Amino acid sequence: MSSTISSWPKNRQRSASFTSKAQSETPRRSHRNTLTCTNCRIRKTKCDGTQPGCKTCEVYQDECRYEKPPPMSQIIAMSKRLQEYEQIIEALKEKVLLSANAEEKLDARKELANHRQGSDSSSDHGLDADPGSPGTTHNPEPEDFVKVPASLLSDLSLDENGKLCYYGPTSAVHDPPILEGQSAANNRLSSLMSDPDVRMILTSNAVESRAWEDFALGNAALNSDIPKDVISKLLQLHWSWIAPLFMWVYRPAFMRDMITGGQYYSQFLLLVLCAHSSRFHGGSVGEVLISRARLLLGNEIQKPSSIPTVQALLQLSARDLAFGSISQAWLYSGMAFRMVSDLGLHHSSGKIVYLGHLSAEDLEIRRRLFWSCYFWDKAISLYLGRMPALTELPCDSDPVLFDDSTAQELWAPYYGDSGSTVTVSTETYPAVKSHMVSCFANSCKLAVIINQIITQLYSRRALSVTNCALRRVRDQLDDWRANSPQYLRYDPDNLPEICGPPHILAQNLLYYTTAILLHRPFYSSPVHLDACHHASESIEKLLLLFEKTFGFTRITYLMAYCIYTGASAIIQDVQAGDLDATKKMSTFLRALKGGCTTCPVVQRSIDIIKNSLQNLAVNSQAQTDNAIAASHRMSYLPAFPHHNWQVDPMNDGNLGIMDSDTFLLLDCFPENHIDTGSSEWYMPS
């Protein structure tokens, strides 16, 4: 495979030149249909190739038979037609099921209403109960189910193509949709569709789509001029190492529309996916693919916002961040977030079926993509030390995902033909469940807490607000950890022999990193110092387990940020000569160095850590104790502003407050105010 991928760009150029030369030298021949049935071949007559029976056999009244397979174009057309018929069948099944449920629920409501009327008649007849008063229940009539929430009508509308668009209440281009023309019965059925029904439909469709993936890869190779085996292995790398963490792309819809050319697939998205995952394989194929993707970028952003374009921009942002193109990564993510707002993905509840005739799959994709953007927004904001762009949650603030078809799916590492040297190979890796959906949903809940830490602790706020926010966020983080499923939690003191799926380990690393982010503004307090040290120690133990199983060449940017934050918690202990801290720092630097293979941007973090250690060593030898204290304020690892602690008797003993000078340093993250050349701290103007 490695030779195939490395030779593909050259072979593609050679093949293109040979083809153009052959076309110029060979006289043009008229197109001839080569599909001939068996009877016409025996009769030696011309066959028009019509299926299931040709016109000639129809005249002779013979049974028409074809021995040769039909061409690819005809297969694609037949596949598309079959897909349409299957969707019609599924829609009819849904309608029958929903109709039955609607009749049952309507009968139940009538029985309940009759029962209440009887009970009301036996009670006080002279008093009319207030429907909104305690002790009374409003019995919804069927017409109640067709009412659309006013908040949706004020924000969402349909464009000329029938797609949902988001506009605020002050918009001069927003025309709320008119719903009178819709069938009340259809709206009522949509509102009565239960969660188990949605889950069943999505799960069955996802399982069925796997059977078409090989055909989809062949079709993609035909249309993109990329060898099928190259696409197959690069996508497999994506599904194995990248997709489970952020879940940008909904696999069943993407692979299905790869065949039919549907709305959830584009060649731009395919190229970016393959280019992003190629960094786990090496070779020059990644540069070829990303060059082709950038050529398509200009055309894509000139089109109306679409879900594949958002997914491609997020992947492009992640890929450029890994390679150190920070400005491009930040801009691409910003474009994706703008498109998310334009598409109104923050309105992804089931109620918007009134507006766009959306299916259960459409709603699932919208929910997943919004939360993927929300999670990636926090990841890139942490890494770059910038304020997040998506700070508001949708009306349904919990990430509820219905397609859990991967719940019982096993995860196994996939290395392609990269020749990666790992302790545990694919053949010897134990059978473990991936838990991708539950892990992703749980990570999104943690991202909500991270957003609060950034906006409430790392921005200019009053001291009382900061102390209150600390207590509130600390309780939320503890509750999140306690409520996390047991299969998603790793106890650093009781780790297994072999590391589980990397996305589960990454979530645990992010939890301890969040703990450091929560406590580091109060680092001068012994209690908060111990919390940071404990989190750093836990990060090191998890990293050793990851190294033992996969090695450090599979480190992602999110893992790299967790490692960097863990190293920052022990920088002063290393300088003080703490041997245990020095050992941990060696693990952190070794992990970051291994991560440079797939994420070259990690080298900047390594340089910051080394420069900070060197500067502290020089300062400790050349200056007096008072000068050292002043130097620590101006030259130290950017993650811990030097705080002048004051005791607040009104707060509990575990908390302190920061002086006003400290808050000047907490304008977002301190990493913004470090000169990487001299490793000197400077105050923002």
PDB file of C-alpha atoms in Angstrom, residues 256-498:
ATOM      1  CA  ARG A 256     -24.530   6.352   0.753  1.00  0.00           C
ATOM      2  CA  ASP A 257     -24.462   9.710  -1.008  1.00  0.00           C
ATOM      3  CA  MET A 258     -21.025   8.846  -2.348  1.00  0.00           C
ATOM      4  CA  ILE A 259     -22.949   6.486  -4.644  1.00  0.00           C
ATOM      5  CA  THR A 260     -25.993   8.578  -5.416  1.00  0.00           C
ATOM      6  CA  GLY A 261     -24.395  12.038  -5.390  1.00  0.00           C
ATOM      7  CA  GLY A 262     -26.722  13.135  -2.596  1.00  0.00           C
ATOM      8  CA  GLN A 263     -26.599  16.254  -0.453  1.00  0.00           C
ATOM      9  CA  TYR A 264     -24.244  14.855   2.217  1.00  0.00           C
ATOM     10  CA  TYR A 265     -21.320  14.100  -0.109  1.00  0.00           C
ATOM     11  CA  SER A 266     -18.985  16.273  -2.143  1.00  0.00           C
ATOM     12  CA  GLN A 267     -15.653  15.665  -3.816  1.00  0.00           C
ATOM     13  CA  PHE A 268     -14.234  18.568  -1.814  1.00  0.00           C
ATOM     14  CA  LEU A 269     -15.138  16.774   1.431  1.00  0.00           C
ATOM     15  CA  LEU A 270     -13.664  13.481   0.207  1.00  0.00           C
ATOM     16  CA  LEU A 271     -10.345  15.113  -0.726  1.00  0.00           C
ATOM     17  CA  VAL A 272     -10.053  16.890   2.623  1.00  0.00           C
ATOM     18  CA  LEU A 273     -10.900  13.727   4.562  1.00  0.00           C
ATOM     19  CA  CYS A 274      -8.229  11.736   2.735  1.00  0.00           C
ATOM     20  CA  ALA A 275      -5.656  14.543   2.981  1.00  0.00           C
ATOM     21  CA  HIS A 276      -6.242  14.895   6.718  1.00  0.00           C
ATOM     22  CA  SER A 277      -5.893  11.191   7.462  1.00  0.00           C
ATOM     23  CA  SER A 278      -2.799  10.871   5.238  1.00  0.00           C
ATOM     24  CA  ARG A 279      -0.684  12.435   7.989  1.00  0.00           C
ATOM     25  CA  PHE A 280      -1.024   9.111   9.824  1.00  0.00           C
ATOM     26  CA  HIS A 281       0.446   7.334   6.820  1.00  0.00           C
ATOM     27  CA  GLY A 282       3.157   9.533   5.378  1.00  0.00           C
ATOM     28  CA  GLY A 283       4.249   9.901   1.795  1.00  0.00           C
ATOM     29  CA  SER A 284       3.488  12.618  -0.713  1.00  0.00           C
ATOM     30  CA  VAL A 285      -0.138  11.689  -1.353  1.00  0.00           C
ATOM     31  CA  GLY A 286      -1.298  14.129   1.320  1.00  0.00           C
ATOM     32  CA  GLU A 287       0.266  17.115  -0.430  1.00  0.00           C
ATOM     33  CA  VAL A 288      -1.304  16.137  -3.747  1.00  0.00           C
ATOM     34  CA  LEU A 289      -4.737  15.743  -2.191  1.00  0.00           C
ATOM     35  CA  ILE A 290      -4.609  18.964  -0.188  1.00  0.00           C
ATOM     36  CA  SER A 291      -3.517  20.892  -3.284  1.00  0.00           C
ATOM     37  CA  ARG A 292      -6.524  19.577  -5.182  1.00  0.00           C
ATOM     38  CA  ALA A 293      -8.793  20.395  -2.242  1.00  0.00           C
ATOM     39  CA  ARG A 294      -7.576  23.995  -2.082  1.00  0.00           C
ATOM     40  CA  LEU A 295      -8.385  24.411  -5.772  1.00  0.00           C
ATOM     41  CA  LEU A 296     -11.975  23.403  -5.033  1.00  0.00           C
ATOM     42  CA  LEU A 297     -12.202  25.588  -1.932  1.00  0.00           C
ATOM     43  CA  GLY A 298     -12.768  28.796  -3.880  1.00  0.00           C
ATOM     44  CA  ASN A 299     -15.735  27.343  -5.725  1.00  0.00           C
ATOM     45  CA  GLU A 300     -17.258  25.751  -2.628  1.00  0.00           C
ATOM     46  CA  ILE A 301     -17.406  28.944  -0.578  1.00  0.00           C
ATOM     47  CA  GLN A 302     -19.143  30.717  -3.466  1.00  0.00           C
ATOM     48  CA  LYS A 303     -22.049  28.296  -3.167  1.00  0.00           C
ATOM     49  CA  PRO A 304     -24.797  28.469  -0.534  1.00  0.00           C
ATOM     50  CA  SER A 305     -23.850  27.043   2.854  1.00  0.00           C
ATOM     51  CA  SER A 306     -24.061  23.260   2.993  1.00  0.00           C
ATOM     52  CA  ILE A 307     -23.308  20.566   5.511  1.00  0.00           C
ATOM     53  CA  PRO A 308     -20.501  18.895   3.453  1.00  0.00           C
ATOM     54  CA  THR A 309     -18.756  22.270   3.114  1.00  0.00           C
ATOM     55  CA  VAL A 310     -18.932  22.816   6.888  1.00  0.00           C
ATOM     56  CA  GLN A 311     -17.532  19.331   7.493  1.00  0.00           C
ATOM     57  CA  ALA A 312     -14.721  19.899   4.994  1.00  0.00           C
ATOM     58  CA  LEU A 313     -13.787  23.281   6.497  1.00  0.00           C
ATOM     59  CA  LEU A 314     -13.583  21.768   9.978  1.00  0.00           C
ATOM     60  CA  GLN A 315     -11.314  19.002   8.695  1.00  0.00           C
ATOM     61  CA  LEU A 316      -9.232  21.537   6.795  1.00  0.00           C
ATOM     62  CA  SER A 317      -8.916  23.591   9.973  1.00  0.00           C
ATOM     63  CA  ALA A 318      -7.765  20.547  11.938  1.00  0.00           C
ATOM     64  CA  ARG A 319      -5.284  19.524   9.256  1.00  0.00           C
ATOM     65  CA  ASP A 320      -3.713  22.979   8.971  1.00  0.00           C
ATOM     66  CA  LEU A 321      -3.497  23.303  12.744  1.00  0.00           C
ATOM     67  CA  ALA A 322      -1.573  20.026  12.922  1.00  0.00           C
ATOM     68  CA  PHE A 323       0.910  21.326  10.338  1.00  0.00           C
ATOM     69  CA  GLY A 324       1.362  24.683  12.048  1.00  0.00           C
ATOM     70  CA  SER A 325      -0.681  26.877   9.678  1.00  0.00           C
ATOM     71  CA  ILE A 326      -2.383  28.535  12.618  1.00  0.00           C
ATOM     72  CA  SER A 327      -3.891  31.542  10.841  1.00  0.00           C
ATOM     73  CA  GLN A 328      -5.447  29.375   8.147  1.00  0.00           C
ATOM     74  CA  ALA A 329      -6.775  26.899  10.721  1.00  0.00           C
ATOM     75  CA  TRP A 330      -8.395  29.704  12.704  1.00  0.00           C
ATOM     76  CA  LEU A 331      -9.964  31.268   9.606  1.00  0.00           C
ATOM     77  CA  TYR A 332     -11.285  27.974   8.226  1.00  0.00           C
ATOM     78  CA  SER A 333     -12.927  27.132  11.553  1.00  0.00           C
ATOM     79  CA  GLY A 334     -14.464  30.601  11.667  1.00  0.00           C
ATOM     80  CA  MET A 335     -15.954  30.107   8.209  1.00  0.00           C
ATOM     81  CA  ALA A 336     -17.406  26.779   9.322  1.00  0.00           C
ATOM     82  CA  PHE A 337     -18.961  28.333  12.419  1.00  0.00           C
ATOM     83  CA  ARG A 338     -20.517  31.081  10.305  1.00  0.00           C
ATOM     84  CA  MET A 339     -22.035  28.477   7.990  1.00  0.00           C
ATOM     85  CA  VAL A 340     -23.393  26.606  11.005  1.00  0.00           C
ATOM     86  CA  SER A 341     -25.190  29.772  12.059  1.00  0.00           C
ATOM     87  CA  ASP A 342     -26.364  30.397   8.502  1.00  0.00           C
ATOM     88  CA  LEU A 343     -27.869  26.891   8.347  1.00  0.00           C
ATOM     89  CA  GLY A 344     -29.494  27.305  11.763  1.00  0.00           C
ATOM     90  CA  LEU A 345     -27.891  24.131  13.119  1.00  0.00           C
ATOM     91  CA  HIS A 346     -28.302  25.428  16.663  1.00  0.00           C
ATOM     92  CA  HIS A 347     -32.019  24.725  16.080  1.00  0.00           C
ATOM     93  CA  SER A 348     -31.814  20.951  15.767  1.00  0.00           C
ATOM     94  CA  SER A 349     -34.753  19.778  17.837  1.00  0.00           C
ATOM     95  CA  GLY A 350     -37.451  17.587  16.344  1.00  0.00           C
ATOM     96  CA  LYS A 351     -39.841  20.551  16.196  1.00  0.00           C
ATOM     97  CA  ILE A 352     -38.220  21.996  13.079  1.00  0.00           C
ATOM     98  CA  VAL A 353     -39.748  19.237  10.966  1.00  0.00           C
ATOM     99  CA  TYR A 354     -42.611  21.727  10.566  1.00  0.00           C
ATOM    100  CA  LEU A 355     -40.357  24.068   8.631  1.00  0.00           C
ATOM    101  CA  GLY A 356     -38.165  21.986   6.362  1.00  0.00           C
ATOM    102  CA  HIS A 357     -39.756  18.572   5.905  1.00  0.00           C
ATOM    103  CA  LEU A 358     -36.649  17.103   7.519  1.00  0.00           C
ATOM    104  CA  SER A 359     -36.290  13.384   8.098  1.00  0.00           C
ATOM    105  CA  ALA A 360     -34.973  11.680  11.214  1.00  0.00           C
ATOM    106  CA  GLU A 361     -31.586  11.327   9.516  1.00  0.00           C
ATOM    107  CA  ASP A 362     -31.481  15.037   8.655  1.00  0.00           C
ATOM    108  CA  LEU A 363     -32.092  15.978  12.281  1.00  0.00           C
ATOM    109  CA  GLU A 364     -29.458  13.512  13.490  1.00  0.00           C
ATOM    110  CA  ILE A 365     -26.863  14.961  11.114  1.00  0.00           C
ATOM    111  CA  ARG A 366     -27.707  18.516  12.141  1.00  0.00           C
ATOM    112  CA  ARG A 367     -27.369  17.693  15.841  1.00  0.00           C
ATOM    113  CA  ARG A 368     -24.086  15.854  15.376  1.00  0.00           C
ATOM    114  CA  LEU A 369     -22.559  18.589  13.265  1.00  0.00           C
ATOM    115  CA  PHE A 370     -23.508  21.365  15.661  1.00  0.00           C
ATOM    116  CA  TRP A 371     -21.989  19.563  18.640  1.00  0.00           C
ATOM    117  CA  SER A 372     -18.941  18.651  16.570  1.00  0.00           C
ATOM    118  CA  CYS A 373     -18.459  22.349  15.840  1.00  0.00           C
ATOM    119  CA  TYR A 374     -19.015  23.218  19.496  1.00  0.00           C
ATOM    120  CA  PHE A 375     -16.432  20.671  20.653  1.00  0.00           C
ATOM    121  CA  TRP A 376     -13.888  21.670  17.992  1.00  0.00           C
ATOM    122  CA  ASP A 377     -14.412  25.334  18.882  1.00  0.00           C
ATOM    123  CA  LYS A 378     -13.284  24.603  22.447  1.00  0.00           C
ATOM    124  CA  ALA A 379     -10.377  22.429  21.281  1.00  0.00           C
ATOM    125  CA  ILE A 380      -8.900  25.031  18.923  1.00  0.00           C
ATOM    126  CA  SER A 381      -9.593  27.834  21.417  1.00  0.00           C
ATOM    127  CA  LEU A 382      -7.660  25.965  24.095  1.00  0.00           C
ATOM    128  CA  TYR A 383      -4.778  25.173  21.787  1.00  0.00           C
ATOM    129  CA  LEU A 384      -4.413  28.713  20.463  1.00  0.00           C
ATOM    130  CA  GLY A 385      -5.388  30.492  23.672  1.00  0.00           C
ATOM    131  CA  ARG A 386      -8.257  32.420  22.126  1.00  0.00           C
ATOM    132  CA  MET A 387     -11.819  33.048  23.149  1.00  0.00           C
ATOM    133  CA  PRO A 388     -14.339  30.571  21.706  1.00  0.00           C
ATOM    134  CA  ALA A 389     -16.743  31.587  18.968  1.00  0.00           C
ATOM    135  CA  LEU A 390     -19.674  29.300  19.885  1.00  0.00           C
ATOM    136  CA  THR A 391     -20.674  30.175  23.429  1.00  0.00           C
ATOM    137  CA  GLU A 392     -24.468  29.763  23.308  1.00  0.00           C
ATOM    138  CA  LEU A 393     -26.111  26.374  23.597  1.00  0.00           C
ATOM    139  CA  PRO A 394     -29.125  25.252  21.554  1.00  0.00           C
ATOM    140  CA  CYS A 395     -32.558  25.012  23.086  1.00  0.00           C
ATOM    141  CA  ASP A 396     -31.966  21.296  23.739  1.00  0.00           C
ATOM    142  CA  SER A 397     -28.676  21.787  25.564  1.00  0.00           C
ATOM    143  CA  ASP A 398     -27.917  18.071  26.028  1.00  0.00           C
ATOM    144  CA  PRO A 399     -26.299  16.292  23.059  1.00  0.00           C
ATOM    145  CA  VAL A 400     -28.938  13.626  22.436  1.00  0.00           C
ATOM    146  CA  LEU A 401     -27.930  11.355  19.540  1.00  0.00           C
ATOM    147  CA  PHE A 402     -30.241   8.573  18.390  1.00  0.00           C
ATOM    148  CA  ASP A 403     -28.098   6.485  16.052  1.00  0.00           C
ATOM    149  CA  ASP A 404     -26.285   4.150  18.434  1.00  0.00           C
ATOM    150  CA  SER A 405     -25.564   1.499  15.812  1.00  0.00           C
ATOM    151  CA  THR A 406     -21.874   1.645  16.764  1.00  0.00           C
ATOM    152  CA  ALA A 407     -22.583   0.917  20.461  1.00  0.00           C
ATOM    153  CA  GLN A 408     -21.795  -2.771  20.040  1.00  0.00           C
ATOM    154  CA  GLU A 409     -19.212  -2.228  17.302  1.00  0.00           C
ATOM    155  CA  LEU A 410     -15.662  -3.310  18.102  1.00  0.00           C
ATOM    156  CA  TRP A 411     -12.742  -0.929  17.724  1.00  0.00           C
ATOM    157  CA  ALA A 412      -9.350  -2.055  16.509  1.00  0.00           C
ATOM    158  CA  PRO A 413      -6.268   0.001  15.592  1.00  0.00           C
ATOM    159  CA  TYR A 414      -5.649   0.420  11.899  1.00  0.00           C
ATOM    160  CA  TYR A 415      -2.184   1.268  10.610  1.00  0.00           C
ATOM    161  CA  GLY A 416      -2.538   0.689   6.879  1.00  0.00           C
ATOM    162  CA  ASP A 417       0.857  -0.079   5.335  1.00  0.00           C
ATOM    163  CA  SER A 418       2.671   2.678   7.190  1.00  0.00           C
ATOM    164  CA  GLY A 419       5.043   0.233   8.885  1.00  0.00           C
ATOM    165  CA  SER A 420       4.279   1.670  12.322  1.00  0.00           C
ATOM    166  CA  THR A 421       6.147  -0.103  15.109  1.00  0.00           C
ATOM    167  CA  VAL A 422       3.749  -0.653  17.984  1.00  0.00           C
ATOM    168  CA  THR A 423       3.764  -2.914  21.011  1.00  0.00           C
ATOM    169  CA  VAL A 424       0.284  -4.284  20.338  1.00  0.00           C
ATOM    170  CA  SER A 425      -0.510  -5.062  16.704  1.00  0.00           C
ATOM    171  CA  THR A 426      -3.935  -5.218  15.116  1.00  0.00           C
ATOM    172  CA  GLU A 427      -3.945  -9.016  15.329  1.00  0.00           C
ATOM    173  CA  THR A 428      -3.149  -9.125  19.062  1.00  0.00           C
ATOM    174  CA  TYR A 429      -5.321  -6.180  20.110  1.00  0.00           C
ATOM    175  CA  PRO A 430      -8.211  -7.438  22.276  1.00  0.00           C
ATOM    176  CA  ALA A 431     -11.841  -7.083  21.229  1.00  0.00           C
ATOM    177  CA  VAL A 432     -13.150  -3.896  22.852  1.00  0.00           C
ATOM    178  CA  LYS A 433     -16.282  -1.890  22.162  1.00  0.00           C
ATOM    179  CA  SER A 434     -15.793   1.531  20.625  1.00  0.00           C
ATOM    180  CA  HIS A 435     -18.566   3.414  22.512  1.00  0.00           C
ATOM    181  CA  MET A 436     -18.071   6.206  19.985  1.00  0.00           C
ATOM    182  CA  VAL A 437     -21.467   7.878  20.309  1.00  0.00           C
ATOM    183  CA  SER A 438     -21.621   7.856  24.102  1.00  0.00           C
ATOM    184  CA  CYS A 439     -17.998   9.001  24.342  1.00  0.00           C
ATOM    185  CA  PHE A 440     -18.644  11.866  21.934  1.00  0.00           C
ATOM    186  CA  ALA A 441     -21.804  12.960  23.764  1.00  0.00           C
ATOM    187  CA  ASN A 442     -19.964  12.864  27.086  1.00  0.00           C
ATOM    188  CA  SER A 443     -17.077  14.899  25.633  1.00  0.00           C
ATOM    189  CA  CYS A 444     -19.559  17.535  24.449  1.00  0.00           C
ATOM    190  CA  LYS A 445     -20.878  17.850  28.002  1.00  0.00           C
ATOM    191  CA  LEU A 446     -17.307  18.388  29.179  1.00  0.00           C
ATOM    192  CA  ALA A 447     -16.856  21.003  26.443  1.00  0.00           C
ATOM    193  CA  VAL A 448     -19.749  22.965  27.970  1.00  0.00           C
ATOM    194  CA  ILE A 449     -17.837  23.103  31.267  1.00  0.00           C
ATOM    195  CA  ILE A 450     -14.643  24.117  29.458  1.00  0.00           C
ATOM    196  CA  ASN A 451     -16.534  26.946  27.802  1.00  0.00           C
ATOM    197  CA  GLN A 452     -17.577  28.228  31.235  1.00  0.00           C
ATOM    198  CA  ILE A 453     -13.997  28.051  32.504  1.00  0.00           C
ATOM    199  CA  ILE A 454     -12.726  30.080  29.554  1.00  0.00           C
ATOM    200  CA  THR A 455     -15.427  32.734  29.628  1.00  0.00           C
ATOM    201  CA  GLN A 456     -15.800  33.050  33.412  1.00  0.00           C
ATOM    202  CA  LEU A 457     -12.302  32.468  34.809  1.00  0.00           C
ATOM    203  CA  TYR A 458     -10.091  33.631  31.930  1.00  0.00           C
ATOM    204  CA  SER A 459     -11.736  36.956  31.182  1.00  0.00           C
ATOM    205  CA  ARG A 460     -11.947  40.221  33.069  1.00  0.00           C
ATOM    206  CA  ARG A 461     -14.575  39.844  35.750  1.00  0.00           C
ATOM    207  CA  ALA A 462     -15.144  41.017  39.297  1.00  0.00           C
ATOM    208  CA  LEU A 463     -13.431  39.043  42.062  1.00  0.00           C
ATOM    209  CA  SER A 464     -16.712  37.961  43.621  1.00  0.00           C
ATOM    210  CA  VAL A 465     -17.930  36.672  40.268  1.00  0.00           C
ATOM    211  CA  THR A 466     -14.722  34.698  39.802  1.00  0.00           C
ATOM    212  CA  ASN A 467     -14.942  33.070  43.237  1.00  0.00           C
ATOM    213  CA  CYS A 468     -18.588  32.173  42.659  1.00  0.00           C
ATOM    214  CA  ALA A 469     -17.800  30.813  39.212  1.00  0.00           C
ATOM    215  CA  LEU A 470     -14.992  28.672  40.612  1.00  0.00           C
ATOM    216  CA  ARG A 471     -17.274  26.955  43.098  1.00  0.00           C
ATOM    217  CA  ARG A 472     -20.028  26.436  40.533  1.00  0.00           C
ATOM    218  CA  VAL A 473     -17.759  25.051  37.810  1.00  0.00           C
ATOM    219  CA  ARG A 474     -15.888  22.853  40.284  1.00  0.00           C
ATOM    220  CA  ASP A 475     -19.171  21.246  41.336  1.00  0.00           C
ATOM    221  CA  GLN A 476     -20.204  20.788  37.699  1.00  0.00           C
ATOM    222  CA  LEU A 477     -16.902  19.112  36.843  1.00  0.00           C
ATOM    223  CA  ASP A 478     -17.213  16.758  39.814  1.00  0.00           C
ATOM    224  CA  ASP A 479     -20.785  15.884  38.816  1.00  0.00           C
ATOM    225  CA  TRP A 480     -19.703  15.262  35.215  1.00  0.00           C
ATOM    226  CA  ARG A 481     -17.020  12.848  36.343  1.00  0.00           C
ATOM    227  CA  ALA A 482     -19.348  11.052  38.741  1.00  0.00           C
ATOM    228  CA  ASN A 483     -22.074  10.684  36.119  1.00  0.00           C
ATOM    229  CA  SER A 484     -19.757   9.530  33.324  1.00  0.00           C
ATOM    230  CA  PRO A 485     -20.334   5.883  32.369  1.00  0.00           C
ATOM    231  CA  GLN A 486     -17.937   3.487  34.006  1.00  0.00           C
ATOM    232  CA  TYR A 487     -16.642   2.236  30.652  1.00  0.00           C
ATOM    233  CA  LEU A 488     -15.518   5.789  29.809  1.00  0.00           C
ATOM    234  CA  ARG A 489     -13.556   6.341  33.028  1.00  0.00           C
ATOM    235  CA  TYR A 490      -9.930   5.363  33.566  1.00  0.00           C
ATOM    236  CA  ASP A 491      -8.597   5.195  37.104  1.00  0.00           C
ATOM    237  CA  PRO A 492      -4.922   6.264  36.865  1.00  0.00           C
ATOM    238  CA  ASP A 493      -4.109   4.068  39.867  1.00  0.00           C
ATOM    239  CA  ASN A 494      -5.782   0.991  38.404  1.00  0.00           C
ATOM    240  CA  LEU A 495      -5.133   0.992  34.668  1.00  0.00           C
ATOM    241  CA  PRO A 496      -5.538  -2.015  32.354  1.00  0.00           C
ATOM    242  CA  GLU A 497      -2.619  -3.735  30.682  1.00  0.00           C
ATOM    243  CA  ILE A 498      -3.643  -2.553  27.203  1.00  0.00           C
TER     244      ILE A 498
END
